[in-house]
């Protein structure tokens, strides 16, 4: 799901974005109540277009799954399908099914529900940390430092618009584009690639699970942009409809999301009103910390 669909209304002033992010990931557990699922409840972040941001429900689903595994088992992969748009004015119930606990790996199925219907279905896997073969992709060279690039707030400050205000001051992540951003203006070059620096607006607690879940949150921000760049489209293209269909993520190495990360993205294919995008996330030292893939619906007039 993206932040760029549906109608707009002016919202009340937002809370501090970092407080919002930490609150979103602090799920309630109904005092341990469970049926064949462990049950958790999470809030929704208010959105100008009243639809739940996909990254939010991904991150909350991961937090729900993490709450049901032993502390020595860390998330290494997840595969999720967005089934219905979520209502950002309602909380979300998370049901976690304990599929398997082996000697080294655990598997969990997580459903996110609103009004009794699933809006996301995910399977996530967790592993006891281990040693073994080790290699990684190389971080691209010649990328400008994030401090030299304009922030989203600087790019959108001139626009008195609910979505511009939300993206510039209410999102918990600072996102800075390597090439000119696609918020309003289409790209001058049609290339199926995109790259951004990103980090949280402020520090997060040292809990590694919180950082893994927050990375899932941020991974949904710009992943479909290489599809738009390839076809000369901006997010504000009249009549365009974009929505995430699924999302897969692999965590490779420890990460802190309150430090700058480089998110390098490309799109190998688009067809049938769908586009595929993949992304690699590096920390500032060049460690490859995560890989992401997503297919999205992209319909144009």
XYZ file of C-alpha atoms in Angstrom:
301
model
C 0.000 0.000 0.000
C 1.216 3.491 -0.728
C 0.562 6.886 0.789
C -0.636 8.284 -2.544
C -4.167 6.998 -3.207
C -7.714 8.287 -2.613
C -9.239 11.606 -1.486
C -7.850 14.216 0.881
C -9.047 15.972 4.004
C -7.234 18.256 6.410
C -6.199 16.428 9.604
C -5.559 17.715 13.111
C -1.937 18.526 14.027
C 0.168 15.368 14.291
C 2.184 14.071 17.211
C 5.967 13.907 17.168
C 6.793 11.404 14.348
C 9.197 9.391 16.512
C 6.607 9.036 19.272
C 4.145 7.864 16.621
C 6.563 5.225 15.275
C 7.388 3.834 18.719
C 3.677 3.822 19.622
C 2.781 1.965 16.432
C 5.266 -0.796 17.220
C 4.217 -1.167 20.873
C 1.436 -3.707 20.391
C -1.066 -4.676 23.059
C -1.473 -8.403 23.777
C -4.905 -8.680 25.467
C -3.206 -10.045 28.626
C -1.947 -13.081 26.691
C -5.339 -14.044 25.236
C -5.149 -16.526 22.365
C -7.319 -18.963 20.421
C -5.383 -20.921 17.812
C -3.552 -17.598 17.345
C -1.679 -15.217 19.610
C -3.687 -11.977 19.469
C -2.243 -8.452 19.472
C -3.729 -5.016 18.875
C -1.998 -2.070 17.226
C -2.978 1.527 16.482
C -3.031 3.078 13.028
C -1.132 6.188 12.012
C -3.424 8.949 10.781
C -3.089 9.576 7.051
C -4.390 12.428 4.871
C -6.064 9.877 2.607
C -7.287 7.693 5.470
C -5.671 4.482 4.156
C -3.198 2.532 6.240
C 0.387 2.928 5.043
C 1.613 -0.503 3.949
C 4.934 -0.135 5.750
C 3.059 0.359 9.015
C 1.158 -2.925 8.827
C 4.299 -4.780 7.672
C 6.258 -3.492 10.662
C 3.464 -4.207 13.126
C 2.986 -7.731 11.743
C 6.695 -8.379 12.209
C 6.533 -7.099 15.788
C 3.594 -9.432 16.463
C 5.522 -12.414 15.097
C 8.647 -11.463 17.061
C 6.619 -11.446 20.284
C 5.907 -15.199 19.869
C 9.447 -16.542 19.325
C 12.314 -17.070 21.745
C 14.549 -14.005 22.166
C 17.543 -15.749 20.571
C 15.632 -16.191 17.262
C 15.833 -13.137 15.021
C 13.787 -12.300 11.939
C 15.566 -13.139 8.695
C 12.751 -13.124 6.125
C 9.093 -12.354 5.513
C 6.697 -12.635 2.598
C 3.389 -10.770 2.740
C 0.363 -10.048 0.550
C -1.734 -6.908 0.848
C -5.314 -8.170 0.581
C -7.465 -5.110 1.281
C -6.933 -1.383 1.891
C -6.705 -0.626 5.590
C -8.625 2.160 7.326
C -6.155 4.517 9.041
C -8.881 5.642 11.458
C -9.235 2.173 13.021
C -6.892 -0.063 15.036
C -5.603 -3.333 13.601
C -5.822 -6.790 15.205
C -2.932 -9.173 14.570
C -3.307 -12.950 14.796
C -0.116 -15.026 14.894
C -0.175 -18.761 14.157
C 2.846 -20.710 15.426
C 3.556 -22.860 12.375
C 6.825 -24.467 13.503
C 9.617 -24.253 16.046
C 12.625 -26.307 14.961
C 16.120 -26.567 16.385
C 17.312 -23.431 14.556
C 14.319 -21.923 12.746
C 10.812 -20.806 13.670
C 7.990 -19.962 11.238
C 4.985 -17.757 11.954
C 1.891 -16.867 9.951
C 0.578 -13.390 10.753
C -2.789 -12.015 9.664
C -3.648 -8.343 10.150
C -7.421 -7.832 10.564
C -9.832 -4.922 10.411
C -13.585 -5.431 10.798
C -12.988 -9.182 10.929
C -11.358 -9.381 7.491
C -7.626 -9.778 6.773
C -5.900 -6.783 5.188
C -2.459 -8.475 5.154
C -1.337 -12.105 5.185
C 2.321 -12.786 5.989
C 4.652 -15.671 6.735
C 7.868 -14.797 8.559
C 10.875 -16.895 9.501
C 13.229 -16.539 12.467
C 16.632 -18.124 13.111
C 19.001 -18.692 15.997
C 22.067 -16.629 15.055
C 24.718 -18.833 13.460
C 28.006 -18.679 11.555
C 28.735 -19.812 8.000
C 29.594 -18.605 4.516
C 29.700 -14.834 4.147
C 29.664 -12.580 1.088
C 27.623 -9.563 0.015
C 26.728 -7.193 -2.801
C 28.938 -4.123 -3.115
C 27.576 -0.720 -2.157
C 27.557 1.623 -5.191
C 30.372 4.175 -5.344
C 30.140 7.878 -6.095
C 26.897 8.401 -4.144
C 26.610 11.913 -2.641
C 26.481 12.139 1.144
C 22.973 12.489 2.604
C 23.914 15.784 4.265
C 24.440 17.295 0.796
C 20.932 16.382 -0.399
C 17.638 18.190 0.271
C 15.212 16.655 2.724
C 11.584 15.955 1.884
C 10.601 18.881 4.113
C 12.805 21.223 2.095
C 11.397 19.956 -1.200
C 7.736 20.206 -0.172
C 7.749 23.236 2.129
C 6.356 25.462 -0.639
C 3.189 23.348 -1.016
C 0.192 24.036 1.269
C -1.364 20.596 0.821
C -2.322 17.883 3.346
C -0.138 15.228 1.736
C 2.815 17.615 1.424
C 2.504 18.525 5.108
C 2.239 14.870 6.093
C 5.274 13.794 4.079
C 7.427 16.724 5.156
C 6.685 16.840 8.894
C 4.686 13.788 10.047
C 6.672 10.828 8.692
C 9.159 9.297 11.153
C 11.857 8.844 8.481
C 14.039 11.415 6.747
C 14.182 10.325 3.081
C 16.617 12.034 0.687
C 16.690 11.215 -3.030
C 19.957 10.826 -4.924
C 18.261 11.943 -8.176
C 15.517 14.595 -8.184
C 12.485 13.338 -6.251
C 9.266 12.309 -8.008
C 6.817 13.919 -5.581
C 5.592 16.526 -8.075
C 7.764 16.650 -11.200
C 8.422 13.708 -13.567
C 12.028 12.601 -14.103
C 14.076 14.004 -16.965
C 15.736 10.623 -17.543
C 13.736 7.451 -18.044
C 15.740 4.841 -16.113
C 14.386 1.879 -14.145
C 16.419 2.689 -11.043
C 16.169 4.840 -7.930
C 18.196 5.439 -4.774
C 17.573 7.234 -1.485
C 19.286 7.779 1.829
C 16.992 7.282 4.822
C 17.031 7.202 8.622
C 14.616 7.951 11.442
C 14.110 11.574 12.447
C 15.519 10.807 15.892
C 17.109 8.026 17.947
C 15.362 4.728 18.675
C 15.859 2.444 21.697
C 18.573 -0.199 21.335
C 16.114 -3.106 20.868
C 17.305 -4.893 17.656
C 13.779 -6.160 16.925
C 12.484 -2.587 16.944
C 15.103 -1.626 14.349
C 14.292 -4.637 12.145
C 10.579 -3.833 12.223
C 11.201 -0.139 11.583
C 13.301 -1.077 8.559
C 10.317 -3.016 7.207
C 8.251 0.145 7.750
C 10.672 2.308 5.746
C 11.236 -0.281 3.017
C 7.767 0.491 1.600
C 8.345 4.231 1.079
C 10.007 4.455 -2.352
C 10.312 0.908 -3.681
C 7.946 1.417 -6.630
C 9.715 4.591 -7.787
C 12.059 2.847 -10.288
C 8.904 1.760 -12.156
C 7.690 5.372 -12.302
C 11.126 6.671 -13.344
C 11.312 4.185 -16.206
C 8.122 5.645 -17.683
C 8.597 9.325 -16.873
C 5.907 9.486 -14.172
C 5.626 11.520 -10.966
C 3.517 10.588 -7.937
C 1.160 13.457 -8.762
C 0.446 12.222 -12.305
C -3.297 12.947 -12.799
C -5.455 9.828 -12.727
C -2.622 7.443 -11.832
C -3.385 4.693 -9.297
C -0.568 2.883 -7.488
C -0.849 0.193 -4.806
C 1.503 -2.434 -3.386
C 0.363 -6.009 -3.998
C 2.963 -7.966 -2.060
C 6.208 -7.407 -0.167
C 9.155 -9.665 0.607
C 12.152 -8.831 2.775
C 15.334 -10.524 3.916
C 17.400 -9.193 6.831
C 21.066 -10.109 6.346
C 23.000 -8.263 9.043
C 22.300 -6.133 12.139
C 21.076 -2.625 11.362
C 20.315 0.644 13.121
C 17.621 2.635 11.361
C 18.486 5.807 13.296
C 21.706 5.984 11.265
C 21.893 6.748 7.528
C 21.141 3.822 5.177
C 21.377 3.754 1.389
C 18.396 2.126 -0.366
C 19.282 1.193 -3.976
C 16.311 0.107 -6.118
C 15.630 -1.142 -9.651
C 12.734 -2.522 -11.661
C 13.456 -5.528 -13.905
C 9.965 -5.674 -15.424
C 6.581 -3.961 -15.745
C 3.596 -5.433 -17.607
C -0.144 -6.039 -17.251
C -0.652 -3.007 -14.961
C 1.918 -4.538 -12.580
C 5.551 -3.666 -11.946
C 8.255 -5.501 -10.029
C 10.882 -3.653 -7.993
C 13.816 -4.898 -5.934
C 15.976 -3.040 -3.447
C 19.214 -3.473 -1.527
C 19.812 -1.604 1.739
C 23.325 -0.745 2.943
C 24.478 0.973 6.096
C 26.868 3.884 5.763
C 29.868 1.592 6.258
C 28.860 -0.377 3.155
C 27.417 -3.451 4.885
C 24.529 -5.025 2.960
C 21.904 -5.218 5.715
C 18.719 -6.177 3.822
C 17.143 -7.013 0.462
C 13.552 -6.205 -0.506
C 11.207 -7.102 -3.381
C 7.733 -5.836 -4.169
C 5.192 -6.066 -6.968
C 2.840 -3.139 -7.331
C -0.207 -2.249 -9.347
C 0.391 0.800 -11.531
C -2.526 2.043 -13.606
C -2.343 5.195 -15.677
C -5.110 6.975 -17.636
